PDB file of C-alpha atoms and ligand atoms in Angstrom:
ATOM      1  CA  MET A   1      -0.045  -0.069   0.304  1.00  0.00           C
ATOM      2  CA  ARG A   2       1.602   3.030  -1.367  1.00  0.00           C
ATOM      3  CA  ARG A   3       0.299   5.532   1.792  1.00  0.00           C
ATOM      4  CA  GLY A   4       1.800   2.747   3.973  1.00  0.00           C
ATOM      5  CA  VAL A   5      -1.355   1.669   5.265  1.00  0.00           C
ATOM      6  CA  GLN A   6      -1.675  -2.127   6.417  1.00  0.00           C
ATOM      7  CA  CYS A   7      -4.692  -4.249   5.823  1.00  0.00           C
ATOM      8  CA  GLN A   8      -5.141  -4.591   9.558  1.00  0.00           C
ATOM      9  CA  HIS A   9      -5.609  -0.924  10.327  1.00  0.00           C
ATOM     10  CA  CYS A  10      -9.327  -1.269   8.332  1.00  0.00           C
ATOM     11  CA  HIS A  11     -10.254  -4.691   8.682  1.00  0.00           C
ATOM     12  CA  MET A  12      -9.128  -5.276  12.165  1.00  0.00           C
ATOM     13  CA  PRO A  13      -9.520  -2.168  14.332  1.00  0.00           C
ATOM     14  CA  ASP A  14      -8.251  -1.917  17.893  1.00  0.00           C
ATOM     15  CA  ARG A  15      -6.628  -5.623  17.206  1.00  0.00           C
ATOM     16  CA  GLU A  16     -10.153  -7.474  16.981  1.00  0.00           C
ATOM     17  CA  HIS A  17     -11.088  -9.818  14.673  1.00  0.00           C
ATOM     18  CA  SER A  18     -13.991  -8.659  13.143  1.00  0.00           C
ATOM     19  CA  TRP A  19     -13.190  -8.359   9.673  1.00  0.00           C
ATOM     20  CA  LYS A  20     -15.831  -6.493   8.681  1.00  0.00           C
ATOM     21  CA  GLY A  21     -16.371  -6.018   4.794  1.00  0.00           C
ATOM     22  CA  ILE A  22     -18.902  -5.323   1.988  1.00  0.00           C
ATOM     23  CA  HIS A  23     -21.557  -6.965   4.109  1.00  0.00           C
ATOM     24  CA  ASP A  24     -21.269  -3.901   6.219  1.00  0.00           C
ATOM     25  CA  PRO A  25     -22.602  -0.972   4.928  1.00  0.00           C
ATOM     26  CA  GLU A  26     -20.746   1.514   7.307  1.00  0.00           C
ATOM     27  CA  THR A  27     -17.524  -0.336   6.121  1.00  0.00           C
ATOM     28  CA  PHE A  28     -17.750   0.179   2.393  1.00  0.00           C
ATOM     29  CA  ARG A  29     -19.351   3.946   2.740  1.00  0.00           C
ATOM     30  CA  GLN A  30     -16.051   4.647   4.439  1.00  0.00           C
ATOM     31  CA  GLY A  31     -14.830   3.098   1.459  1.00  0.00           C
ATOM     32  CA  ILE A  32     -16.022   5.602  -1.304  1.00  0.00           C
ATOM     33  CA  THR A  33     -16.137   9.152  -2.203  1.00  0.00           C
ATOM     34  CA  VAL A  34     -19.173  10.591  -4.520  1.00  0.00           C
ATOM     35  CA  SER A  35     -19.152  13.553  -6.167  1.00  0.00           C
ATOM     36  CA  THR A  36     -21.921  15.088  -8.432  1.00  0.00           C
ATOM     37  CA  ILE A  37     -22.060  17.574 -11.052  1.00  0.00           C
ATOM     38  CA  THR A  38     -25.345  18.860 -12.595  1.00  0.00           C
ATOM     39  CA  GLY A  39     -26.010  21.452 -15.883  1.00  0.00           C
ATOM     40  CA  ARG A  40     -28.867  23.009 -17.600  1.00  0.00           C
ATOM     41  CA  GLY A  41     -27.986  23.507 -21.139  1.00  0.00           C
ATOM     42  CA  LYS A  42     -29.957  25.546 -23.613  1.00  0.00           C
ATOM     43  CA  GLY A  43     -32.880  23.444 -25.192  1.00  0.00           C
ATOM     44  CA  GLY A  44     -33.674  22.007 -21.485  1.00  0.00           C
ATOM     45  CA  THR A  45     -31.150  19.741 -21.799  1.00  0.00           C
ATOM     46  CA  VAL A  46     -30.338  18.395 -17.840  1.00  0.00           C
ATOM     47  CA  SER A  47     -27.035  16.643 -17.412  1.00  0.00           C
ATOM     48  CA  VAL A  48     -25.188  14.842 -14.287  1.00  0.00           C
ATOM     49  CA  ARG A  49     -21.883  13.469 -13.677  1.00  0.00           C
ATOM     50  CA  VAL A  50     -21.302  11.385 -10.858  1.00  0.00           C
ATOM     51  CA  ARG A  51     -17.660  10.236  -9.522  1.00  0.00           C
ATOM     52  CA  VAL A  52     -17.467   7.278  -7.364  1.00  0.00           C
ATOM     53  CA  LYS A  53     -13.630   7.547  -6.011  1.00  0.00           C
ATOM     54  CA  ASN A  54     -12.105   4.693  -3.940  1.00  0.00           C
ATOM     55  CA  THR A  55     -10.714   6.747  -1.274  1.00  0.00           C
ATOM     56  CA  GLY A  56     -11.301   4.174   1.467  1.00  0.00           C
ATOM     57  CA  ALA A  57      -9.936   0.737   0.540  1.00  0.00           C
ATOM     58  CA  GLY A  58      -6.637  -0.140  -0.004  1.00  0.00           C
ATOM     59  CA  HIS A  59      -7.454  -2.600  -2.939  1.00  0.00           C
ATOM     60  CA  TYR A  60      -9.706  -2.591  -5.663  1.00  0.00           C
ATOM     61  CA  LEU A  61     -13.313  -1.996  -4.966  1.00  0.00           C
ATOM     62  CA  PRO A  62     -15.188  -4.170  -4.901  1.00  0.00           C
ATOM     63  CA  THR A  63     -12.281  -6.325  -4.359  1.00  0.00           C
ATOM     64  CA  THR A  64     -13.909  -9.967  -4.731  1.00  0.00           C
ATOM     65  CA  PRO A  65     -16.295 -11.002  -7.621  1.00  0.00           C
ATOM     66  CA  THR A  66     -18.941 -12.123  -5.623  1.00  0.00           C
ATOM     67  CA  PRO A  67     -20.505  -8.601  -4.804  1.00  0.00           C
ATOM     68  CA  ALA A  68     -21.741  -5.699  -7.458  1.00  0.00           C
ATOM     69  CA  ALA A  69     -22.425  -2.424  -6.529  1.00  0.00           C
ATOM     70  CA  TRP A  70     -24.532   0.021  -8.666  1.00  0.00           C
ATOM     71  CA  VAL A  71     -24.464   3.543  -8.940  1.00  0.00           C
ATOM     72  CA  SER A  72     -27.764   5.112 -10.403  1.00  0.00           C
ATOM     73  CA  ILE A  73     -29.176   8.583 -11.338  1.00  0.00           C
ATOM     74  CA  THR A  74     -32.713   9.337 -11.597  1.00  0.00           C
ATOM     75  CA  LEU A  75     -33.898  13.063 -12.090  1.00  0.00           C
ATOM     76  CA  VAL A  76     -37.001  13.698 -10.330  1.00  0.00           C
ATOM     77  CA  ASP A  77     -39.824  16.615  -9.682  1.00  0.00           C
ATOM     78  CA  LYS A  78     -39.936  18.925  -6.794  1.00  0.00           C
ATOM     79  CA  ARG A  79     -42.309  16.882  -5.296  1.00  0.00           C
ATOM     80  CA  GLY A  80     -39.900  13.775  -5.489  1.00  0.00           C
ATOM     81  CA  ALA A  81     -41.569  11.910  -8.407  1.00  0.00           C
ATOM     82  CA  ALA A  82     -39.036  10.340 -10.652  1.00  0.00           C
ATOM     83  CA  ILE A  83     -39.089  11.964 -14.364  1.00  0.00           C
ATOM     84  CA  GLU A  84     -39.992   8.772 -16.820  1.00  0.00           C
ATOM     85  CA  GLY A  85     -37.158   7.729 -18.691  1.00  0.00           C
ATOM     86  CA  ALA A  86     -34.713   9.748 -16.889  1.00  0.00           C
ATOM     87  CA  HIS A  87     -33.002   7.264 -15.178  1.00  0.00           C
ATOM     88  CA  SER A  88     -29.223   5.936 -15.973  1.00  0.00           C
ATOM     89  CA  GLU A  89     -27.214   3.393 -13.839  1.00  0.00           C
ATOM     90  CA  LYS A  90     -23.597   1.712 -13.783  1.00  0.00           C
ATOM     91  CA  ARG A  91     -22.507  -1.910 -12.335  1.00  0.00           C
ATOM     92  CA  ILE A  92     -19.315  -1.461 -10.575  1.00  0.00           C
ATOM     93  CA  GLY A  93     -17.227  -5.148 -10.046  1.00  0.00           C
ATOM     94  CA  ARG A  94     -15.676  -7.560 -11.573  1.00  0.00           C
ATOM     95  CA  HIS A  95     -18.610  -8.948 -13.605  1.00  0.00           C
ATOM     96  CA  ILE A  96     -17.958 -12.838 -14.130  1.00  0.00           C
ATOM     97  CA  ALA A  97     -20.127 -15.858 -15.467  1.00  0.00           C
ATOM     98  CA  TYR A  98     -19.237 -19.595 -15.949  1.00  0.00           C
ATOM     99  CA  LYS A  99     -20.460 -20.421 -19.792  1.00  0.00           C
ATOM    100  CA  LYS A 100     -17.895 -23.314 -20.745  1.00  0.00           C
ATOM    101  CA  GLY A 101     -15.436 -21.924 -18.253  1.00  0.00           C
ATOM    102  CA  TRP A 102     -14.984 -18.684 -16.316  1.00  0.00           C
ATOM    103  CA  GLN A 103     -15.683 -15.622 -18.877  1.00  0.00           C
ATOM    104  CA  GLU A 104     -15.359 -12.138 -17.862  1.00  0.00           C
ATOM    105  CA  ILE A 105     -17.865  -9.986 -19.167  1.00  0.00           C
ATOM    106  CA  GLU A 106     -17.145  -6.448 -17.034  1.00  0.00           C
ATOM    107  CA  ASP A 107     -14.254  -5.404 -14.837  1.00  0.00           C
ATOM    108  CA  THR A 108     -15.194  -1.725 -13.550  1.00  0.00           C
ATOM    109  CA  ARG A 109     -13.937  -2.176 -10.392  1.00  0.00           C
ATOM    110  CA  ILE A 110     -12.406   1.236  -8.859  1.00  0.00           C
ATOM    111  CA  PRO A 111      -8.582   0.911  -8.062  1.00  0.00           C
ATOM    112  CA  PRO A 112      -7.429   2.707  -4.990  1.00  0.00           C
ATOM    113  CA  GLY A 113      -7.412   6.645  -5.452  1.00  0.00           C
ATOM    114  CA  GLU A 114      -9.323   6.048  -8.651  1.00  0.00           C
ATOM    115  CA  HIS A 115     -12.644   6.968  -9.952  1.00  0.00           C
ATOM    116  CA  LEU A 116     -15.666   5.374 -11.853  1.00  0.00           C
ATOM    117  CA  GLU A 117     -17.862   7.769 -13.753  1.00  0.00           C
ATOM    118  CA  LEU A 118     -21.440   7.922 -14.887  1.00  0.00           C
ATOM    119  CA  ALA A 119     -22.677  10.832 -17.258  1.00  0.00           C
ATOM    120  CA  SER A 120     -25.951  11.350 -18.447  1.00  0.00           C
ATOM    121  CA  ALA A 121     -28.012  13.588 -20.168  1.00  0.00           C
ATOM    122  CA  TRP A 122     -31.609  14.220 -21.052  1.00  0.00           C
ATOM    123  CA  LYS A 123     -34.140  16.646 -22.634  1.00  0.00           C
ATOM    124  CA  ASN A 124     -37.605  16.424 -23.801  1.00  0.00           C
ATOM    125  CA  GLY A 125     -40.783  15.210 -22.130  1.00  0.00           C
ATOM    126  CA  ARG A 126     -41.038  15.935 -18.352  1.00  0.00           C
ATOM    127  CA  VAL A 127     -37.274  16.683 -17.761  1.00  0.00           C
ATOM    128  CA  ALA A 128     -37.840  20.637 -17.994  1.00  0.00           C
ATOM    129  CA  LYS A 129     -39.735  19.544 -15.018  1.00  0.00           C
ATOM    130  CA  ALA A 130     -36.716  17.958 -13.019  1.00  0.00           C
ATOM    131  CA  THR A 131     -35.578  19.971  -9.690  1.00  0.00           C
ATOM    132  CA  HIS A 132     -33.171  17.473  -8.320  1.00  0.00           C
ATOM    133  CA  ALA A 133     -31.020  14.388  -9.381  1.00  0.00           C
ATOM    134  CA  ARG A 134     -31.355  11.733  -6.996  1.00  0.00           C
ATOM    135  CA  VAL A 135     -27.789   9.679  -6.645  1.00  0.00           C
ATOM    136  CA  GLU A 136     -27.658   6.303  -4.943  1.00  0.00           C
ATOM    137  CA  ILE A 137     -25.122   3.441  -4.727  1.00  0.00           C
ATOM    138  CA  ARG A 138     -26.480   0.714  -4.027  1.00  0.00           C
ATOM    139  CA  VAL A 139     -25.011  -3.048  -2.634  1.00  0.00           C
ATOM    140  CA  GLU A 140     -25.489  -6.307  -3.760  1.00  0.00           C
ATOM    141  CA  PRO A 141     -22.814  -8.039  -1.706  1.00  0.00           C
ATOM    142  CA  ASP A 142     -23.956 -11.837  -2.243  1.00  0.00           C
ATOM    143  CA  GLU A 143     -24.690 -10.986  -6.324  1.00  0.00           C
ATOM    144  CA  TYR A 144     -22.626 -13.611  -7.630  1.00  0.00           C
ATOM    145  CA  TYR A 145     -24.502 -16.135  -5.652  1.00  0.00           C
ATOM    146  CA  GLU A 146     -27.805 -14.749  -6.131  1.00  0.00           C
ATOM    147  CA  ARG A 147     -27.394 -15.358  -9.809  1.00  0.00           C
ATOM    148  CA  PHE A 148     -25.555 -19.054  -9.013  1.00  0.00           C
ATOM    149  CA  TYR A 149     -28.832 -20.004  -6.339  1.00  0.00           C
ATOM    150  CA  ARG A 150     -31.063 -18.595  -9.248  1.00  0.00           C
ATOM    151  CA  ARG A 151     -30.004 -20.783 -12.048  1.00  0.00           C
ATOM    152  CA  LEU A 152     -29.856 -24.046  -9.801  1.00  0.00           C
ATOM    153  CA  LEU A 153     -33.384 -23.384  -8.421  1.00  0.00           C
ATOM    154  CA  ARG A 154     -34.373 -23.489 -12.793  1.00  0.00           C
ATOM    155  CA  ASN A 155     -33.858 -27.761 -12.582  1.00  0.00           C
ATOM    156  CA  LYS A 156     -37.562 -28.454 -12.164  1.00  0.00           C
ATOM    157  CA  SER A 157     -36.409 -32.121 -10.986  1.00  0.00           C
ATOM    158  CA  LEU A 158     -34.167 -31.241  -7.684  1.00  0.00           C
ATOM    159  CA  PRO A 159     -35.239 -32.995  -4.545  1.00  0.00           C
ATOM    160  CA  ALA A 160     -37.545 -30.735  -2.330  1.00  0.00           C
ATOM    161  CA  ASN A 161     -35.252 -30.467   0.638  1.00  0.00           C
ATOM    162  CA  GLU A 162     -32.494 -29.112  -1.494  1.00  0.00           C
ATOM    163  CA  ALA A 163     -34.611 -26.847  -3.382  1.00  0.00           C
ATOM    164  CA  ALA A 164     -35.537 -25.392  -0.013  1.00  0.00           C
ATOM    165  CA  MET A 165     -31.976 -24.952   0.986  1.00  0.00           C
ATOM    166  CA  LEU A 166     -31.488 -23.211  -2.095  1.00  0.00           C
ATOM    167  CA  ARG A 167     -34.482 -21.149  -1.732  1.00  0.00           C
ATOM    168  CA  GLU A 168     -33.043 -20.109   1.610  1.00  0.00           C
ATOM    169  CA  ALA A 169     -30.086 -19.177   0.824  1.00  0.00           C
ATOM    170  CA  LEU A 170     -31.278 -17.185  -2.181  1.00  0.00           C
ATOM    171  CA  LYS A 171     -33.478 -14.877   0.461  1.00  0.00           C
ATOM    172  CA  ARG A 172     -29.920 -14.656   2.484  1.00  0.00           C
ATOM    173  CA  THR A 173     -28.212 -13.154  -0.575  1.00  0.00           C
ATOM    174  CA  ARG A 174     -31.475 -10.806  -0.799  1.00  0.00           C
ATOM    175  CA  ASP A 175     -31.556  -9.786   2.735  1.00  0.00           C
ATOM    176  CA  SER A 176     -28.135  -8.374   2.322  1.00  0.00           C
ATOM    177  CA  GLN A 177     -28.651  -5.621  -0.205  1.00  0.00           C
ATOM    178  CA  TYR A 178     -28.600  -2.404   0.739  1.00  0.00           C
ATOM    179  CA  SER A 179     -28.462   0.981  -0.472  1.00  0.00           C
ATOM    180  CA  ALA A 180     -25.160   2.435   0.614  1.00  0.00           C
ATOM    181  CA  GLN A 181     -26.043   6.251   0.275  1.00  0.00           C
ATOM    182  CA  VAL A 182     -29.132   8.344  -1.097  1.00  0.00           C
ATOM    183  CA  GLU A 183     -28.328  12.046  -2.425  1.00  0.00           C
ATOM    184  CA  LEU A 184     -30.268  14.431  -3.454  1.00  0.00           C
ATOM    185  CA  ILE A 185     -28.396  16.817  -5.565  1.00  0.00           C
ATOM    186  CA  ARG A 186     -30.132  20.264  -7.165  1.00  0.00           C
ATOM    187  CA  ILE A 187     -29.616  21.108 -10.338  1.00  0.00           C
ATOM    188  CA  ARG A 188     -28.045  24.527 -11.170  1.00  0.00           C
TER     189      ARG A 188
HETATM  190  C1  HEC B 201      -7.841   1.621   3.969  1.00  0.00           C
HETATM  191  C2  HEC B 201      -8.801   0.610   4.357  1.00  0.00           C
HETATM  192  C3  HEC B 201      -8.602  -0.869   3.708  1.00  0.00           C
HETATM  193  C4  HEC B 201      -7.105  -1.396   3.474  1.00  0.00           C
HETATM  194  C5  HEC B 201      -6.126  -0.656   4.183  1.00  0.00           C
HETATM  195  C6  HEC B 201      -7.678  -2.982   3.161  1.00  0.00           C
HETATM  196  N1  HEC B 201      -8.897  -3.030   2.866  1.00  0.00           N
HETATM  197 FE1  HEC B 201     -10.144  -4.600   2.680  1.00  0.00          FE
HETATM  198  N2  HEC B 201     -11.712  -3.503   1.966  1.00  0.00           N
HETATM  199  C7  HEC B 201     -11.846  -2.101   2.479  1.00  0.00           C
HETATM  200  C8  HEC B 201     -13.056  -1.963   2.185  1.00  0.00           C
HETATM  201  C9  HEC B 201     -13.879  -0.434   2.416  1.00  0.00           C
HETATM  202  C10 HEC B 201     -13.942  -2.609   1.870  1.00  0.00           C
HETATM  203  C11 HEC B 201     -15.221  -3.091   1.291  1.00  0.00           C
HETATM  204  C12 HEC B 201     -15.168  -2.791  -0.167  1.00  0.00           C
HETATM  205  C13 HEC B 201     -14.824  -3.932  -0.842  1.00  0.00           C
HETATM  206  O1  HEC B 201     -15.208  -5.259  -1.131  1.00  0.00           O
HETATM  207  O2  HEC B 201     -13.716  -3.802  -1.490  1.00  0.00           O
HETATM  208  C14 HEC B 201     -12.803  -3.959   1.740  1.00  0.00           C
HETATM  209  C15 HEC B 201     -13.257  -5.014   1.468  1.00  0.00           C
HETATM  210  C16 HEC B 201     -12.024  -6.010   1.471  1.00  0.00           C
HETATM  211  C17 HEC B 201     -12.390  -7.863   1.097  1.00  0.00           C
HETATM  212  C18 HEC B 201     -13.854  -8.321   1.078  1.00  0.00           C
HETATM  213  C19 HEC B 201     -14.314  -8.948   2.199  1.00  0.00           C
HETATM  214  C20 HEC B 201     -15.734  -9.278   1.898  1.00  0.00           C
HETATM  215  O3  HEC B 201     -16.806  -8.744   2.835  1.00  0.00           O
HETATM  216  O4  HEC B 201     -15.904  -9.838   1.022  1.00  0.00           O
HETATM  217  C21 HEC B 201     -10.904  -8.363   1.211  1.00  0.00           C
HETATM  218  C22 HEC B 201     -10.983  -9.470   1.419  1.00  0.00           C
HETATM  219  C23 HEC B 201     -10.208  -7.568   1.669  1.00  0.00           C
HETATM  220  N3  HEC B 201     -10.788  -6.430   1.968  1.00  0.00           N
HETATM  221  C24 HEC B 201      -8.713  -7.561   1.999  1.00  0.00           C
HETATM  222  C25 HEC B 201      -7.940  -6.619   2.109  1.00  0.00           C
HETATM  223  C26 HEC B 201      -6.393  -7.063   2.517  1.00  0.00           C
HETATM  224  C27 HEC B 201      -6.069  -8.423   2.310  1.00  0.00           C
HETATM  225  C28 HEC B 201      -5.806  -6.058   2.588  1.00  0.00           C
HETATM  226  C29 HEC B 201      -4.158  -5.597   2.837  1.00  0.00           C
HETATM  227  C30 HEC B 201      -3.549  -6.369   1.604  1.00  0.00           C
HETATM  228  C31 HEC B 201      -6.958  -5.073   2.815  1.00  0.00           C
HETATM  229  N4  HEC B 201      -8.267  -5.877   2.571  1.00  0.00           N
HETATM  230  C32 HEC B 201      -6.573  -3.317   3.220  1.00  0.00           C
HETATM  231  C33 HEC B 201     -10.851  -1.225   3.235  1.00  0.00           C
HETATM  232  C34 HEC B 201      -9.527  -1.719   3.109  1.00  0.00           C
END
């Protein structure tokens, strides 16, 4: 680690072996800094650029291929209602799948000190009514397992007890999802 920080500083505070990681919203939140710029152009175009910087993890974020995080932008009106069609999102993580061997679909993990960007622009329709951009970071710590259990459950000849265990495991992966942060940014 360039800054001389050891793994233990973050993962074993006070020498305890709690080893908190991606399942802990507070740990994840400490890893990122989100900054947003908005603009209103001629012809009613609204543009939003979000940068998610890895300021707090001593390695790629998220580091392993099992979780996925999503950064999303939704334009909302003054009542907070979403503007139809004015939504975009980007997956953050190492997206792998098993199809005749391991395939890497995409790797959008953020190296330490670097950032990932999501930039979108909309116009027409109710976009003129947009007052704020809702920027959310959502985390699915067990995203890979979720897809894996769903695939296994598609097999209709599974014994009932195995299917029940898989459904329980699937529920646990879904319960682990959380919204790490939501911000309403005024459009200027
Ligand atoms: C500056 C703080 C920091 C340092 C130093 C750091 N980490 Fe992390 N680590 C994080 C954060 C924040 C997360 C949660 C986000 C993620 O999964 O990347 C994390 C997650 C992880 C995970 C995933 C755990 C899980 O829940 O799936 C592993 C494995 C990991 N770190 C290993 C290491 C190792 C090994 C080192 C030392 C070489 C290290 N980390 C150093 C902050 C740090």
